Amino acid sequence: MSALSRAILLYVCIALLNACAQPAIKGQVSKEFAAEDLYEVQNSGFAEAYIRPDARLSDYQSVDIGPLGVSRIDIPSTPVAGTLRRDWQMTAERERALQASWAEAMNHAFSGYTLANSGPGVLRISAELTRIAPGRPTSTTIGGELQPVGSTRDVIEIWAEFRLYDANDGKLLAVIRDNRTLTSVAMSRTAPVTITRLFGSWAALLHTRISGR
């Protein structure tokens, strides 16, 4: 196992340990997604998760993995030490690099699934980065393993939203939101290792929750 694979496994394990109890659906429909009949899920390992009680995600054996959405990211103008203004620009080169990194992470995590675009038994997975902003160091900050908690090492926080659909009828089955912190070097390079590790951990945890394994 490579060092990168071990790092991704570590972050998945941390997320699962933080949600040591099994995922459980709350008893009331979510107000935000009442029209879609989605219920909040506790102990998912993500910041937020909502699902249809009859989703049966583990029954899907084929996936349609959409490209990472990067065109509507909310990026505040607040400066972060260690980065330049140009580092916060979502250039075409950076968009392509992020999408390529996400595709690689998802293809690796779902390598045991058949890839398909539509039809019965196909789960469509969409992902979108929604916000990148200055953050605060935590014990799980990616890239900050050698820094003590509460240090002045500057970090950024990245938010993402994932949506799961039945590809055959277009029904929304689940909405998942999460946020993680990375060291600020993530904004000074087009495709840093910290982004690769973040995407790998998200993809692996998505696979765990979808497959039930």
CSV table of C-alpha atoms in Angstrom, one decimal:
chain,number,residue,atom,x,y,z
A,1,MET,CA,0.0,0.0,0.0
A,2,SER,CA,1.4,3.4,-1.0
A,3,ALA,CA,1.9,6.3,1.4
A,4,LEU,CA,-1.0,8.1,-0.3
A,5,SER,CA,-3.3,5.1,0.0
A,6,ARG,CA,-2.5,4.8,3.7
A,7,ALA,CA,-3.2,8.5,4.3
A,8,ILE,CA,-6.6,8.2,2.6
A,9,LEU,CA,-7.4,5.1,4.7
A,10,LEU,CA,-6.4,7.0,7.8
A,11,TYR,CA,-8.8,9.9,7.1
A,12,VAL,CA,-11.6,7.5,6.3
A,13,CYS,CA,-11.0,5.7,9.6
A,14,ILE,CA,-11.0,9.0,11.4
A,15,ALA,CA,-14.4,9.9,9.9
A,16,LEU,CA,-15.8,6.5,10.8
A,17,LEU,CA,-14.5,6.7,14.3
A,18,ASN,CA,-16.1,10.1,14.7
A,19,ALA,CA,-19.3,8.4,13.8
A,20,CYS,CA,-18.7,5.1,15.6
A,21,ALA,CA,-22.5,4.4,15.9
A,22,GLN,CA,-24.2,3.0,12.8
A,23,PRO,CA,-25.9,5.5,10.5
A,24,ALA,CA,-29.5,6.0,11.5
A,25,ILE,CA,-32.4,7.8,9.9
A,26,LYS,CA,-34.2,10.4,12.0
A,27,GLY,CA,-38.0,10.0,12.5
A,28,GLN,CA,-39.1,13.2,10.7
A,29,VAL,CA,-38.7,14.3,7.1
A,30,SER,CA,-36.2,17.1,6.5
A,31,LYS,CA,-37.8,20.5,6.1
A,32,GLU,CA,-35.3,21.4,3.4
A,33,PHE,CA,-36.0,18.3,1.4
A,34,ALA,CA,-39.6,17.5,2.3
A,35,ALA,CA,-40.7,17.6,-1.3
A,36,GLU,CA,-38.1,14.9,-2.1
A,37,ASP,CA,-39.1,12.8,1.0
A,38,LEU,CA,-35.6,12.9,2.4
A,39,TYR,CA,-34.8,12.2,6.1
A,40,GLU,CA,-31.8,13.3,8.0
A,41,VAL,CA,-29.2,10.7,8.7
A,42,GLN,CA,-27.3,10.6,11.9
A,43,ASN,CA,-23.7,9.2,12.3
A,44,SER,CA,-23.1,9.3,8.5
A,45,GLY,CA,-19.5,10.4,8.9
A,46,PHE,CA,-20.4,13.5,6.9
A,47,ALA,CA,-21.4,17.0,8.2
A,48,GLU,CA,-24.9,16.5,6.8
A,49,ALA,CA,-26.7,13.6,5.1
A,50,TYR,CA,-30.3,13.2,3.9
A,51,ILE,CA,-31.8,10.1,2.3
A,52,ARG,CA,-35.1,8.5,1.2
A,53,PRO,CA,-36.0,5.7,3.6
A,54,ASP,CA,-36.6,3.4,0.6
A,55,ALA,CA,-33.3,4.3,-1.2
A,56,ARG,CA,-31.7,0.8,-0.9
A,57,LEU,CA,-28.4,2.2,-2.1
A,58,SER,CA,-26.5,-1.1,-1.6
A,59,ASP,CA,-28.7,-2.7,-4.3
A,60,TYR,CA,-27.1,-0.6,-7.0
A,61,GLN,CA,-24.3,-2.4,-8.8
A,62,SER,CA,-23.6,0.2,-11.6
A,63,VAL,CA,-22.7,3.9,-11.2
A,64,ASP,CA,-22.8,7.0,-13.4
A,65,ILE,CA,-20.1,9.3,-12.0
A,66,GLY,CA,-20.6,12.9,-13.1
A,67,PRO,CA,-17.8,15.5,-13.4
A,68,LEU,CA,-17.0,17.6,-10.4
A,69,GLY,CA,-18.9,20.9,-10.4
A,70,VAL,CA,-16.5,23.7,-9.9
A,71,SER,CA,-18.3,26.6,-11.7
A,72,ARG,CA,-20.3,28.0,-8.8
A,73,ILE,CA,-17.8,28.0,-5.9
A,74,ASP,CA,-18.3,30.7,-3.3
A,75,ILE,CA,-14.7,32.1,-2.7
A,76,PRO,CA,-14.6,35.0,-0.2
A,77,SER,CA,-12.1,37.8,-0.8
A,78,THR,CA,-10.7,37.4,2.7
A,79,PRO,CA,-6.9,37.0,2.4
A,80,VAL,CA,-5.0,34.1,3.8
A,81,ALA,CA,-1.4,34.3,4.9
A,82,GLY,CA,0.8,32.1,2.7
A,83,THR,CA,-1.3,32.7,-0.4
A,84,LEU,CA,-1.5,35.3,-3.1
A,85,ARG,CA,-4.6,36.8,-4.6
A,86,ARG,CA,-4.1,34.9,-7.8
A,87,ASP,CA,-4.0,31.6,-5.8
A,88,TRP,CA,-7.8,32.1,-5.2
A,89,GLN,CA,-8.7,32.4,-8.8
A,90,MET,CA,-10.6,29.4,-10.2
A,91,THR,CA,-8.7,29.3,-13.5
A,92,ALA,CA,-9.6,26.9,-16.3
A,93,GLU,CA,-6.4,25.0,-15.6
A,94,ARG,CA,-7.3,24.6,-11.9
A,95,GLU,CA,-10.9,23.5,-12.8
A,96,ARG,CA,-9.5,20.8,-15.1
A,97,ALA,CA,-7.1,19.6,-12.4
A,98,LEU,CA,-9.7,19.4,-9.7
A,99,GLN,CA,-12.1,17.5,-12.0
A,100,ALA,CA,-9.4,15.1,-13.1
A,101,SER,CA,-8.4,14.5,-9.4
A,102,TRP,CA,-12.0,13.8,-8.5
A,103,ALA,CA,-12.6,11.5,-11.4
A,104,GLU,CA,-9.5,9.5,-10.4
A,105,ALA,CA,-10.6,9.3,-6.8
A,106,MET,CA,-14.1,8.1,-7.7
A,107,ASN,CA,-13.0,5.6,-10.3
A,108,HIS,CA,-10.6,4.1,-7.7
A,109,ALA,CA,-13.2,4.0,-5.0
A,110,PHE,CA,-15.9,2.5,-7.2
A,111,SER,CA,-13.7,0.2,-9.2
A,112,GLY,CA,-15.8,-2.7,-8.3
A,113,TYR,CA,-18.9,-1.2,-9.9
A,114,THR,CA,-19.9,-1.3,-13.6
A,115,LEU,CA,-19.9,2.1,-15.2
A,116,ALA,CA,-23.1,3.1,-17.0
A,117,ASN,CA,-25.0,6.3,-18.1
A,118,SER,CA,-28.6,5.2,-17.6
A,119,GLY,CA,-30.9,2.3,-17.1
A,120,PRO,CA,-32.3,0.2,-14.2
A,121,GLY,CA,-29.9,-0.4,-11.3
A,122,VAL,CA,-27.7,2.6,-12.1
A,123,LEU,CA,-26.9,5.1,-9.4
A,124,ARG,CA,-26.0,8.6,-10.6
A,125,ILE,CA,-23.5,10.4,-8.4
A,126,SER,CA,-23.0,14.2,-8.7
A,127,ALA,CA,-20.5,16.2,-6.8
A,128,GLU,CA,-20.0,20.0,-6.5
A,129,LEU,CA,-17.5,22.1,-4.6
A,130,THR,CA,-19.6,24.9,-3.0
A,131,ARG,CA,-17.3,27.0,-1.0
A,132,ILE,CA,-13.6,27.6,-0.3
A,133,ALA,CA,-12.7,30.0,2.6
A,134,PRO,CA,-10.2,30.6,5.4
A,135,GLY,CA,-10.5,28.0,8.1
A,136,ARG,CA,-9.2,27.0,11.6
A,137,PRO,CA,-6.7,24.2,12.3
A,138,THR,CA,-8.2,21.0,13.7
A,139,SER,CA,-6.8,17.6,14.7
A,140,THR,CA,-7.8,16.3,11.2
A,141,THR,CA,-6.5,19.2,9.0
A,142,ILE,CA,-5.1,17.5,5.9
A,143,GLY,CA,-1.5,18.5,5.4
A,144,GLY,CA,-1.1,19.7,9.0
A,145,GLU,CA,-0.2,16.4,10.7
A,146,LEU,CA,3.1,17.8,12.0
A,147,GLN,CA,1.5,20.9,13.4
A,148,PRO,CA,0.0,21.0,16.9
A,149,VAL,CA,-3.7,21.7,17.3
A,150,GLY,CA,-4.3,25.4,17.7
A,151,SER,CA,-1.1,26.4,16.0
A,152,THR,CA,-1.0,29.4,13.8
A,153,ARG,CA,-0.6,27.3,10.6
A,154,ASP,CA,-3.0,28.9,8.1
A,155,VAL,CA,-5.6,26.6,6.7
A,156,ILE,CA,-8.5,26.7,4.2
A,157,GLU,CA,-11.9,25.0,4.5
A,158,ILE,CA,-13.6,23.3,1.6
A,159,TRP,CA,-17.3,22.5,1.4
A,160,ALA,CA,-18.8,20.1,-1.0
A,161,GLU,CA,-22.3,18.7,-1.8
A,162,PHE,CA,-23.0,15.2,-3.2
A,163,ARG,CA,-26.3,14.1,-4.7
A,164,LEU,CA,-27.4,10.5,-5.5
A,165,TYR,CA,-30.1,9.8,-8.1
A,166,ASP,CA,-31.7,6.8,-9.5
A,167,ALA,CA,-30.5,7.1,-13.1
A,168,ASN,CA,-33.5,5.2,-14.5
A,169,ASP,CA,-36.3,7.6,-13.2
A,170,GLY,CA,-34.2,10.6,-12.1
A,171,LYS,CA,-35.5,10.3,-8.5
A,172,LEU,CA,-33.3,12.1,-5.9
A,173,LEU,CA,-32.2,9.5,-3.3
A,174,ALA,CA,-29.8,11.3,-1.1
A,175,VAL,CA,-28.0,14.6,-0.5
A,176,ILE,CA,-24.7,14.7,1.4
A,177,ARG,CA,-22.7,17.8,2.5
A,178,ASP,CA,-19.3,17.9,4.1
A,179,ASN,CA,-16.5,20.3,4.8
A,180,ARG,CA,-12.8,19.6,5.6
A,181,THR,CA,-9.8,21.8,6.4
A,182,LEU,CA,-6.5,21.8,4.4
A,183,THR,CA,-3.3,23.6,4.9
A,184,SER,CA,-3.3,26.8,2.8
A,185,VAL,CA,-0.7,25.4,0.4
A,186,ALA,CA,-3.7,23.8,-1.3
A,187,MET,CA,-4.4,27.2,-2.9
A,188,SER,CA,-0.9,27.9,-4.1
A,189,ARG,CA,-0.6,24.9,-6.4
A,190,THR,CA,-2.9,23.6,-9.2
A,191,ALA,CA,-3.4,20.1,-7.9
A,192,PRO,CA,-1.6,19.5,-4.6
A,193,VAL,CA,-1.3,16.2,-2.7
A,194,THR,CA,-3.7,17.6,0.0
A,195,ILE,CA,-6.5,17.9,-2.6
A,196,THR,CA,-5.8,14.3,-3.8
A,197,ARG,CA,-6.0,13.1,-0.2
A,198,LEU,CA,-9.2,15.0,0.5
A,199,PHE,CA,-11.0,13.7,-2.7
A,200,GLY,CA,-9.8,10.2,-2.0
A,201,SER,CA,-11.2,10.3,1.6
A,202,TRP,CA,-14.6,11.7,0.3
A,203,ALA,CA,-14.8,9.1,-2.5
A,204,ALA,CA,-13.9,6.2,-0.1
A,205,LEU,CA,-16.5,7.3,2.5
A,206,LEU,CA,-19.2,7.7,-0.2
A,207,HIS,CA,-18.4,4.2,-1.4
A,208,THR,CA,-18.7,2.9,2.2
A,209,ARG,CA,-22.1,4.5,2.7
A,210,ILE,CA,-23.4,3.5,-0.7
A,211,SER,CA,-22.2,-0.1,-0.7
A,212,GLY,CA,-22.8,-0.7,3.1
A,213,ARG,CA,-19.3,-2.2,3.3
